[in-house]
Amino acid sequence: MTSSSWWSWLTWSWPYPLLELGSTRALVETDLPDLPPRIQSSALSNSFEDAWNIERSKSKKPSLHRALLRHYWVSGMWWMHWVVAAEEAFRVFQAFALSRLIEHFMTSSSSDSSAEGWMWATMILSGSVANLFMHHIYYFFTWLYGMQYKNGAISQIYKKSLKMKAGQDVTGHVMSLTSNDSDRFMLASIFIPYLFWGPVEMLVVGSYGVYRLGPAFLVGYSMVIPFVFFQHKLSDKFKTVRSAVAAITDKRVALLGQAIVGVRLMKMSGWENSFSERITGLRAEEVKATWGGRKLNGYNEALFFCCNVVISAVIFTCKLFMDGGELTPSDVFLTMTLVNIVQFTMTKFFALGIQGVSELNVSLARIEAFLLTPDYTPPPVAEHNPGKPSIVLSDLTTHWLDDTSTPPALDGLNLVVEQNSLTCVLGPVGSGKSALLLALLREFEVAKGSVDVNGSVAYAAQQPFILSATVQENILFGKAWDKDKYDEICAAVGLDVDFKRLLDGDMTMIG
């Protein structure tokens, strides 16, 4: 891909060797070509993060909309606007060439030269070929740009989730942001340019139509405005529906995640039916809201398919009454072609642009709110003092999510843990065991009292985080492999014995 020639890019022949190989055997990862460095995940993540950090440094009220708009302009992605302009210009030129070709057929006799007819036919064909190349180039790169923003957003959401304080149950919210909200970049990136070039083309086509067909064209052509108006109103409804669906999806995914994590307790307690009813109820609400969006989409499509017929019929009727009943084949073909151009641009692409921007605005607001959530800032590690206790809590009061309006998670707690001692914390559910651990890790803001931890802290979570990878990759967790250190650590915790029981040793896939 990185070494493909300009001709292979122009003719889209660069993926054919890979497709041919895939038709003979199953593809493996090494068969895939390397991505250019600028569109690799690390580069996209850094680019998105830099744009957001620049916005945060410039404004007291940072806006993700403004950050991405600035990045869109600085990165040079706007060059695709000129491709749209050229494509639409060729479409209008084709309509002009078609009308002249039909006029040539109507006015020429058998003795006239056919050179003019061939000229107009060649221009129509040339315009189609030019549109073919520009259309696919445009869609490929705008889709690629949308994918870049999507990947950048997902990486920032993931990074942000690692910086958040414990106790914030954002699993369902994060899943919704990465799977649904980030996907809104795709539609918007393709059709946003039509929000500018659609009205421009509409004015050009209208002017040319009035010049060729007279005021009758303007009367019928003006009906494009109410069609676009109704689709704009439908797009506002899309925004409302999108917000409602996203909120319900967050709740459903969060509840489903809780059910999966606590499936053993749920089974032992006989809560299956209760969870099933709640999840089914949320899913029913989600489907109902989604169905409302599908109906709006159906109305939008109905307006699109009616537009050409209604506007053309009005233009033909006005032409007959205003021009004394004269309606030539040239007038008919020119009208149908011009209206068809505007039909696709204004009632399809322009409408999709409004819909894409409306949905993206909702998604960007949700992503922005998530990125603006306060980070967890670990306190500085105090130097170990052999003469002091390991832990001292004095009249400690903390609240879940640091919300002082809620009942305290710990209330006036006093605790001293001496060095070289083993301390166990016992108590029923909700008694504050987890809150105590989070307080020691400084995951809670201290509302009252103090926390004094002598030295550093090691924490082994009750539920381990396992990657879908090999045992070795889970142990290294992205760090460089040092054989001596790796063997020493595995032996210290007894994993070397476990490796011998596994068929592939530490290269066994888990997770």
Coordinates of C-alpha atoms in Angstrom, one line a residue:
M1 CA 0.0 0.0 0.0
T2 CA 2.8 2.4 0.9
S3 CA 4.7 1.6 -2.3
S4 CA 1.7 1.6 -4.7
S5 CA 2.1 3.7 -7.8
W6 CA -0.1 6.6 -8.7
W7 CA -1.7 4.5 -11.5
S8 CA -2.7 1.8 -9.0
W9 CA -4.3 4.4 -6.8
L10 CA -6.1 6.0 -9.7
T11 CA -7.5 2.7 -11.0
W12 CA -7.9 1.1 -7.5
S13 CA -5.8 -1.9 -8.6
W14 CA -3.6 -1.9 -5.5
P15 CA -5.8 -4.3 -3.4
Y16 CA -6.1 -6.9 -6.2
P17 CA -3.0 -8.9 -5.3
L18 CA -4.3 -9.3 -1.7
L19 CA -7.7 -10.3 -3.0
E20 CA -6.3 -12.8 -5.4
L21 CA -4.2 -14.3 -2.6
G22 CA -7.3 -14.5 -0.3
S23 CA -9.1 -16.4 -3.0
T24 CA -6.5 -19.2 -2.8
R25 CA -6.0 -19.5 0.9
A26 CA -7.0 -18.0 4.3
L27 CA -5.2 -14.7 4.9
V28 CA -2.9 -14.3 7.9
E29 CA -1.7 -11.1 9.5
T30 CA 1.7 -11.1 7.7
D31 CA -0.2 -11.0 4.4
L32 CA -1.6 -7.5 5.1
P33 CA 0.4 -4.5 3.9
D34 CA 1.9 -2.0 6.3
L35 CA -0.1 1.1 6.9
P36 CA 1.6 4.5 6.2
P37 CA 3.0 5.9 9.5
R38 CA 0.6 8.8 9.5
I39 CA -2.5 6.6 9.7
Q40 CA -1.2 4.1 12.1
S41 CA -3.1 3.9 15.5
S42 CA -0.3 5.5 17.5
A43 CA -0.1 8.5 15.1
L44 CA -3.9 8.9 15.1
S45 CA -4.1 8.7 18.9
N46 CA -1.4 11.3 19.3
S47 CA -2.9 13.6 16.7
F48 CA -6.4 13.5 18.4
E49 CA -4.8 14.0 21.8
D50 CA -2.7 16.9 20.6
A51 CA -5.8 18.6 19.2
W52 CA -7.7 18.2 22.4
N53 CA -4.8 19.4 24.6
I54 CA -4.3 22.5 22.5
E55 CA -8.0 23.3 22.9
R56 CA -7.8 22.8 26.7
S57 CA -4.7 25.0 26.9
K58 CA -6.4 27.8 24.9
S59 CA -9.8 27.9 26.6
K60 CA -11.2 27.8 30.1
K61 CA -14.3 26.0 28.6
P62 CA -12.7 23.6 26.1
S63 CA -14.9 22.4 23.2
L64 CA -14.2 19.2 21.4
H65 CA -16.2 20.6 18.4
R66 CA -13.8 23.5 18.2
A67 CA -10.7 21.3 18.7
L68 CA -11.7 19.0 15.8
L69 CA -12.7 21.8 13.5
R70 CA -9.3 23.4 14.0
H71 CA -7.6 20.1 13.4
Y72 CA -9.8 19.5 10.3
W73 CA -8.5 22.7 8.8
V74 CA -4.9 22.5 9.9
S75 CA -4.5 18.9 8.7
G76 CA -5.5 19.8 5.2
M77 CA -8.5 17.5 5.0
W78 CA -10.5 20.3 3.4
W79 CA -8.9 19.6 0.0
M80 CA -11.7 17.1 -0.5
H81 CA -14.1 20.1 -0.9
W82 CA -12.5 20.8 -4.3
V83 CA -13.1 17.2 -5.4
V84 CA -16.8 17.6 -4.5
A85 CA -16.9 20.9 -6.4
A86 CA -15.3 19.4 -9.5
E87 CA -17.6 16.4 -9.4
E88 CA -20.7 18.5 -9.2
A89 CA -19.4 20.8 -11.9
F90 CA -19.0 17.8 -14.3
R91 CA -22.6 16.7 -13.5
V92 CA -24.0 20.1 -14.5
F93 CA -21.8 20.1 -17.6
Q94 CA -23.2 16.7 -18.6
A95 CA -26.7 18.1 -18.4
F96 CA -25.7 20.9 -20.7
A97 CA -24.0 18.6 -23.1
L98 CA -27.1 16.2 -23.1
S99 CA -29.5 19.1 -24.0
R100 CA -27.2 20.2 -26.8
L101 CA -27.0 16.7 -28.2
I102 CA -30.8 16.4 -28.2
E103 CA -31.1 19.7 -29.9
H104 CA -28.6 18.5 -32.5
F105 CA -30.8 15.5 -33.2
M106 CA -33.9 17.7 -33.5
T107 CA -32.5 20.4 -35.8
S108 CA -30.0 18.5 -38.0
S109 CA -30.9 16.8 -41.2
S110 CA -29.5 13.6 -42.8
S111 CA -27.2 15.8 -45.0
D112 CA -25.6 17.7 -42.0
S113 CA -22.3 16.7 -40.6
S114 CA -22.4 14.4 -37.5
A115 CA -19.2 15.9 -36.0
E116 CA -21.2 18.1 -33.6
G117 CA -23.2 15.2 -32.3
W118 CA -20.1 13.1 -31.8
M119 CA -18.5 16.1 -30.0
W120 CA -21.4 16.4 -27.5
A121 CA -21.6 12.6 -27.0
T122 CA -17.9 12.5 -26.3
M123 CA -18.2 15.3 -23.7
I124 CA -21.0 13.4 -22.0
L125 CA -18.9 10.2 -21.8
S126 CA -15.8 12.2 -20.7
G127 CA -17.9 13.8 -17.9
S128 CA -19.1 10.3 -16.7
V129 CA -15.5 9.0 -16.7
A130 CA -14.3 12.0 -14.7
N131 CA -17.1 11.6 -12.2
L132 CA -16.4 7.9 -11.8
F133 CA -12.8 8.6 -10.7
M134 CA -13.6 11.6 -8.5
H135 CA -16.6 10.0 -6.8
H136 CA -14.7 7.0 -5.6
I137 CA -11.6 9.0 -4.7
Y138 CA -13.8 11.3 -2.6
Y139 CA -15.6 8.5 -0.8
F140 CA -12.4 6.6 -0.1
F141 CA -10.6 9.5 1.5
T142 CA -13.6 10.9 3.4
W143 CA -14.3 7.4 4.7
L144 CA -10.6 7.2 5.6
Y145 CA -10.7 10.5 7.4
G146 CA -13.8 9.5 9.3
M147 CA -12.1 6.3 10.4
Q148 CA -9.0 8.2 11.6
Y149 CA -11.2 10.5 13.8
K150 CA -13.1 7.4 15.0
N151 CA -9.8 5.6 16.0
G152 CA -8.4 8.7 17.6
A153 CA -11.6 9.2 19.7
I154 CA -11.6 5.5 20.8
S155 CA -8.0 5.8 21.9
Q156 CA -8.7 8.9 24.0
I157 CA -11.7 7.3 25.6
Y158 CA -9.6 4.3 26.5
K159 CA -6.8 6.5 27.9
K160 CA -9.3 8.5 29.9
S161 CA -10.9 5.5 31.4
L162 CA -7.5 4.5 32.8
K163 CA -7.1 7.8 34.5
M164 CA -10.5 7.9 36.2
K165 CA -11.1 7.3 39.9
A166 CA -12.3 4.0 41.2
G167 CA -15.9 3.7 42.1
Q168 CA -17.2 5.3 38.9
D169 CA -19.1 2.6 37.1
V170 CA -18.5 3.7 33.5
T171 CA -18.3 0.4 31.8
G172 CA -21.6 0.7 30.0
H173 CA -21.0 4.3 29.1
V174 CA -17.5 3.6 27.7
M175 CA -18.8 0.7 25.6
S176 CA -21.5 3.0 24.2
L177 CA -19.0 5.8 23.5
T178 CA -16.6 3.5 21.7
S179 CA -19.1 1.5 19.7
N180 CA -21.9 4.0 18.9
D181 CA -20.8 7.5 19.4
S182 CA -17.4 7.2 17.8
D183 CA -19.0 5.7 14.7
R184 CA -20.8 9.0 14.0
F185 CA -17.6 10.3 12.6
M186 CA -18.1 8.1 9.5
L187 CA -21.3 9.5 8.2
A188 CA -20.5 13.1 9.0
S189 CA -17.0 13.0 7.4
I190 CA -18.5 12.0 4.1
F191 CA -21.4 14.4 3.8
I192 CA -20.3 17.5 5.7
P193 CA -18.9 19.1 2.5
Y194 CA -22.3 18.9 0.9
L195 CA -23.6 21.3 3.5
F196 CA -21.7 24.0 1.6
W197 CA -21.5 22.7 -2.0
G198 CA -25.2 21.6 -2.1
P199 CA -26.6 25.1 -1.9
V200 CA -24.0 26.4 -4.3
E201 CA -24.9 23.7 -6.8
M202 CA -28.6 24.5 -6.3
L203 CA -28.0 28.2 -7.2
V204 CA -25.9 27.3 -10.2
V205 CA -28.5 24.7 -11.5
G206 CA -31.4 27.1 -10.9
S207 CA -29.7 29.9 -12.7
Y208 CA -28.9 27.7 -15.7
G209 CA -32.4 26.2 -15.8
V210 CA -34.0 29.7 -15.8
Y211 CA -31.6 30.8 -18.6
R212 CA -32.6 27.8 -20.7
L213 CA -36.2 27.2 -19.9
G214 CA -37.4 30.6 -18.6
P215 CA -39.5 31.5 -15.5
A216 CA -41.4 28.2 -15.7
F217 CA -38.3 26.4 -14.4
L218 CA -38.0 28.8 -11.4
V219 CA -41.6 28.2 -10.3
G220 CA -41.2 24.4 -10.1
Y221 CA -37.6 24.6 -9.0
S222 CA -38.5 26.7 -5.9
M223 CA -40.3 23.6 -4.5
V224 CA -36.8 22.2 -3.6
I225 CA -36.8 24.6 -0.7
P226 CA -39.8 23.1 1.2
F227 CA -38.4 19.6 0.6
V228 CA -35.1 20.6 2.2
F229 CA -37.0 22.4 5.0
F230 CA -38.9 19.3 5.9
Q231 CA -35.8 17.2 5.8
H232 CA -34.1 19.7 8.1
K233 CA -36.9 19.3 10.6
L234 CA -36.5 15.5 10.4
S235 CA -32.8 15.9 11.1
D236 CA -33.7 17.8 14.3
K237 CA -35.8 14.8 15.3
F238 CA -32.9 12.5 14.5
K239 CA -30.8 14.4 17.0
T240 CA -33.5 14.0 19.7
V241 CA -33.9 10.3 19.0
R242 CA -30.1 9.8 18.9
S243 CA -29.8 11.3 22.4
A244 CA -32.6 9.1 23.8
V245 CA -31.2 5.9 22.3
A246 CA -27.7 6.6 23.6
A247 CA -28.9 7.2 27.1
I248 CA -30.9 3.9 27.1
T249 CA -28.0 2.0 25.6
D250 CA -25.7 3.2 28.4
K251 CA -28.1 1.8 31.0
R252 CA -28.6 -1.5 29.2
V253 CA -24.9 -2.2 28.6
A254 CA -24.0 -1.2 32.2
L255 CA -26.7 -3.5 33.6
L256 CA -25.7 -6.3 31.2
G257 CA -22.0 -5.9 32.3
Q258 CA -23.0 -6.1 35.9
A259 CA -24.9 -9.3 35.3
I260 CA -21.9 -10.9 33.5
V261 CA -19.4 -9.9 36.1
G262 CA -21.6 -11.0 39.0
V263 CA -23.2 -14.0 37.2
R264 CA -22.1 -16.4 40.0
L265 CA -23.6 -14.4 42.8
M266 CA -26.7 -13.8 40.6
K267 CA -27.1 -17.5 40.1
M268 CA -26.6 -18.4 43.8
S269 CA -29.1 -15.7 44.8
G270 CA -31.7 -16.6 42.3
W271 CA -31.7 -13.1 40.6
E272 CA -31.8 -14.4 37.0
N273 CA -35.4 -13.5 36.4
S274 CA -35.1 -10.1 38.0
F275 CA -32.0 -9.2 35.9
S276 CA -33.6 -10.7 32.8
E277 CA -36.8 -8.6 33.2
R278 CA -34.8 -5.4 33.7
I279 CA -32.5 -6.0 30.7
T280 CA -35.5 -7.0 28.5
G281 CA -37.3 -3.9 29.6
L282 CA -34.4 -1.6 28.8
R283 CA -33.9 -3.4 25.4
A284 CA -37.6 -2.9 24.6
E285 CA -37.3 0.9 25.3
E286 CA -34.2 1.0 23.2
V287 CA -35.9 -0.8 20.3
K288 CA -38.9 1.5 20.5
A289 CA -36.7 4.6 20.4
T290 CA -34.6 3.1 17.5
W291 CA -37.8 2.2 15.6
G292 CA -38.8 5.9 15.9
G293 CA -35.6 6.8 14.2
R294 CA -36.2 4.3 11.5
K295 CA -39.6 5.8 10.8
L296 CA -38.0 9.2 10.5
N297 CA -35.5 7.7 8.1
G298 CA -38.4 6.3 6.1
Y299 CA -40.0 9.7 5.8
N300 CA -36.7 11.1 4.7
E301 CA -36.4 8.5 1.9
A302 CA -40.0 9.2 0.8
L303 CA -39.3 12.9 0.4
F304 CA -36.2 12.0 -1.6
F305 CA -38.0 9.7 -4.1
C306 CA -41.0 12.1 -4.5
C307 CA -38.8 15.2 -5.1
N308 CA -37.8 14.5 -8.7
V309 CA -41.3 13.6 -9.9
V310 CA -43.2 16.4 -8.1
I311 CA -40.7 19.2 -9.2
S312 CA -40.5 18.0 -12.8
A313 CA -44.3 17.7 -13.1
V314 CA -44.7 21.3 -11.8
I315 CA -42.1 22.6 -14.2
F316 CA -43.7 20.8 -17.2
T317 CA -47.1 22.2 -16.2
C318 CA -45.9 25.7 -15.9
K319 CA -44.0 25.4 -19.1
L320 CA -47.1 24.4 -21.0
F321 CA -49.2 27.2 -19.6
M322 CA -46.6 29.9 -19.7
D323 CA -45.1 29.2 -23.1
G324 CA -48.3 28.4 -25.0
G325 CA -48.2 24.7 -24.8
E326 CA -44.7 24.2 -26.2
L327 CA -42.6 21.4 -24.6
T328 CA -39.8 20.0 -26.6
P329 CA -37.8 16.8 -25.9
S330 CA -34.8 18.9 -25.1
D331 CA -36.7 20.7 -22.4
V332 CA -37.9 17.4 -20.9
F333 CA -34.5 15.8 -20.8
L334 CA -32.8 18.9 -19.6
T335 CA -35.4 19.5 -16.8
M336 CA -35.2 15.8 -15.6
T337 CA -31.4 15.9 -15.6
L338 CA -31.1 19.1 -13.7
V339 CA -33.7 18.2 -11.2
N340 CA -32.1 14.8 -10.7
I341 CA -28.8 16.5 -10.0
V342 CA -30.3 18.6 -7.3
Q343 CA -32.4 15.8 -6.0
F344 CA -29.4 13.7 -5.1
T345 CA -27.3 16.6 -3.8
M346 CA -30.0 18.5 -1.7
T347 CA -32.5 15.9 -0.7
K348 CA -30.0 13.0 -0.2
F349 CA -26.5 14.2 0.4
F350 CA -27.4 17.5 2.0
A351 CA -30.0 15.8 4.2
L352 CA -27.5 13.1 5.2
G353 CA -25.0 15.9 6.0
I354 CA -27.5 17.6 8.3
Q355 CA -28.3 14.2 9.9
G356 CA -24.6 13.3 10.3
V357 CA -23.8 16.7 11.9
S358 CA -26.8 16.5 14.2
E359 CA -25.9 13.0 15.4
L360 CA -22.2 13.9 15.6
N361 CA -23.0 17.0 17.8
V362 CA -24.7 14.7 20.3
S363 CA -21.8 12.2 20.2
L364 CA -19.2 14.9 20.5
A365 CA -21.0 16.4 23.5
R366 CA -21.0 13.0 25.2
I367 CA -17.4 12.3 24.4
E368 CA -16.4 15.8 25.6
A369 CA -18.2 15.4 28.9
F370 CA -16.4 12.1 29.4
L371 CA -13.0 13.6 28.6
L372 CA -13.6 16.5 31.0
T373 CA -14.2 14.1 33.9
P374 CA -11.6 14.9 36.6
D375 CA -8.5 12.6 36.4
Y376 CA -7.2 10.6 39.3
T377 CA -4.0 12.3 40.4
P378 CA -1.9 9.9 42.6
P379 CA -0.4 11.5 45.6
P380 CA 3.4 11.7 45.9
V381 CA 4.9 8.6 47.5
A382 CA 6.2 9.4 51.0
E383 CA 9.6 8.1 51.9
H384 CA 9.5 5.0 54.1
N385 CA 10.1 5.8 57.8
P386 CA 11.0 2.6 59.8
G387 CA 9.9 4.2 63.0
K388 CA 6.3 5.0 62.0
P389 CA 3.3 2.7 61.6
S390 CA 2.5 1.6 58.0
I391 CA -1.0 3.2 58.0
V392 CA -2.6 5.8 60.1
L393 CA -6.2 7.0 59.6
S394 CA -7.5 9.7 61.8
D395 CA -11.2 10.6 62.0
L396 CA -11.4 9.8 58.2
T397 CA -14.7 10.7 56.4
T398 CA -15.1 10.1 52.6
H399 CA -17.9 9.8 50.1
W400 CA -18.5 7.7 47.0
L401 CA -17.7 9.7 43.8
D402 CA -16.6 12.5 46.2
D403 CA -20.2 13.7 46.4
T404 CA -20.6 15.2 49.9
S405 CA -24.4 15.2 49.4
T406 CA -24.5 11.4 49.6
P407 CA -24.2 9.3 52.8
P408 CA -20.5 8.8 53.7
A409 CA -18.6 5.7 52.5
L410 CA -16.4 6.0 55.6
D411 CA -17.5 8.1 58.6
G412 CA -15.0 9.1 61.3
L413 CA -12.8 6.1 60.8
N414 CA -9.6 5.7 63.0
L415 CA -7.1 3.0 62.2
V416 CA -3.5 2.2 62.9
V417 CA -1.6 -0.6 61.1
E418 CA 1.8 -1.4 62.4
Q419 CA 4.8 -2.4 60.3
N420 CA 5.5 -6.1 59.6
S421 CA 1.9 -7.1 60.5
L422 CA -0.9 -8.9 58.8
T423 CA -4.3 -7.2 59.0
C424 CA -7.6 -8.6 57.7
V425 CA -10.7 -6.5 57.3
L426 CA -14.0 -8.4 57.7
G427 CA -17.6 -7.2 57.4
P428 CA -20.9 -7.7 55.6
V429 CA -21.7 -6.3 52.2
G430 CA -21.8 -2.4 52.3
S431 CA -19.8 -2.1 55.5
G432 CA -17.0 -0.2 53.9
K433 CA -14.3 -2.7 53.1
S434 CA -13.8 -1.6 49.5
A435 CA -14.1 2.0 50.5
L436 CA -11.3 1.5 53.0
L437 CA -9.0 0.1 50.3
L438 CA -9.9 3.0 47.9
A439 CA -9.1 5.5 50.6
L440 CA -5.7 3.9 51.2
L441 CA -5.1 4.2 47.5
R442 CA -6.1 7.8 47.6
E443 CA -9.0 7.2 45.2
F444 CA -11.3 9.2 47.4
E445 CA -11.1 12.9 48.3
V446 CA -10.7 13.3 52.1
A447 CA -13.8 15.2 53.3
K448 CA -12.6 15.1 56.9
G449 CA -9.6 13.7 58.8
S450 CA -6.4 12.4 57.3
V451 CA -4.8 9.5 55.6
D452 CA -1.1 8.7 56.3
V453 CA 0.5 5.9 54.3
N454 CA 4.2 5.2 55.2
G455 CA 5.9 4.4 51.9
S456 CA 4.5 2.9 48.7
V457 CA 1.5 0.7 48.3
A458 CA 1.1 -2.6 46.3
Y459 CA -2.5 -3.6 45.4
A460 CA -3.7 -7.0 44.0
A461 CA -7.3 -6.6 42.7
Q462 CA -9.8 -9.3 43.6
Q463 CA -10.7 -9.7 39.9
P464 CA -7.6 -9.9 37.6
F465 CA -7.6 -8.1 34.3
I466 CA -6.7 -10.7 31.6
L467 CA -5.9 -9.8 28.0
S468 CA -7.0 -12.0 25.2
A469 CA -3.3 -12.9 24.5
T470 CA -0.6 -15.3 25.6
V471 CA 0.4 -15.8 29.2
Q472 CA 3.7 -14.2 28.4
E473 CA 2.0 -11.1 26.9
N474 CA -0.2 -10.8 30.0
I475 CA 2.8 -10.9 32.3
L476 CA 4.8 -8.4 30.2
F477 CA 1.8 -6.1 29.6
G478 CA 3.6 -4.2 26.9
K479 CA 7.0 -4.0 28.5
A480 CA 10.2 -5.2 26.9
W481 CA 11.1 -8.8 27.4
D482 CA 14.1 -9.4 29.7
K483 CA 14.7 -13.2 29.9
D484 CA 16.6 -13.2 33.2
K485 CA 14.2 -10.9 35.0
Y486 CA 11.2 -12.7 33.4
D487 CA 12.4 -16.1 34.6
E488 CA 13.2 -14.7 38.1
I489 CA 9.7 -13.2 38.5
C490 CA 7.9 -16.3 37.2
A491 CA 9.9 -18.5 39.6
A492 CA 9.3 -16.2 42.6
V493 CA 5.5 -16.5 42.2
G494 CA 5.5 -20.2 41.2
L495 CA 4.4 -19.8 37.6
D496 CA 7.4 -21.8 36.3
V497 CA 5.6 -24.9 37.7
D498 CA 2.3 -23.9 36.1
F499 CA 4.0 -23.4 32.7
K500 CA 5.1 -27.1 32.7
R501 CA 1.4 -28.1 32.9
L502 CA 0.4 -26.1 29.9
L503 CA 0.7 -27.6 26.5
D504 CA 2.3 -24.4 25.0
G505 CA 3.9 -23.2 28.2
D506 CA 3.8 -19.4 28.7
M507 CA 2.8 -19.1 25.0
T508 CA -0.6 -20.5 25.8
M509 CA -3.5 -18.2 24.7
I510 CA -5.8 -17.1 27.6
G511 CA -8.5 -14.6 28.1

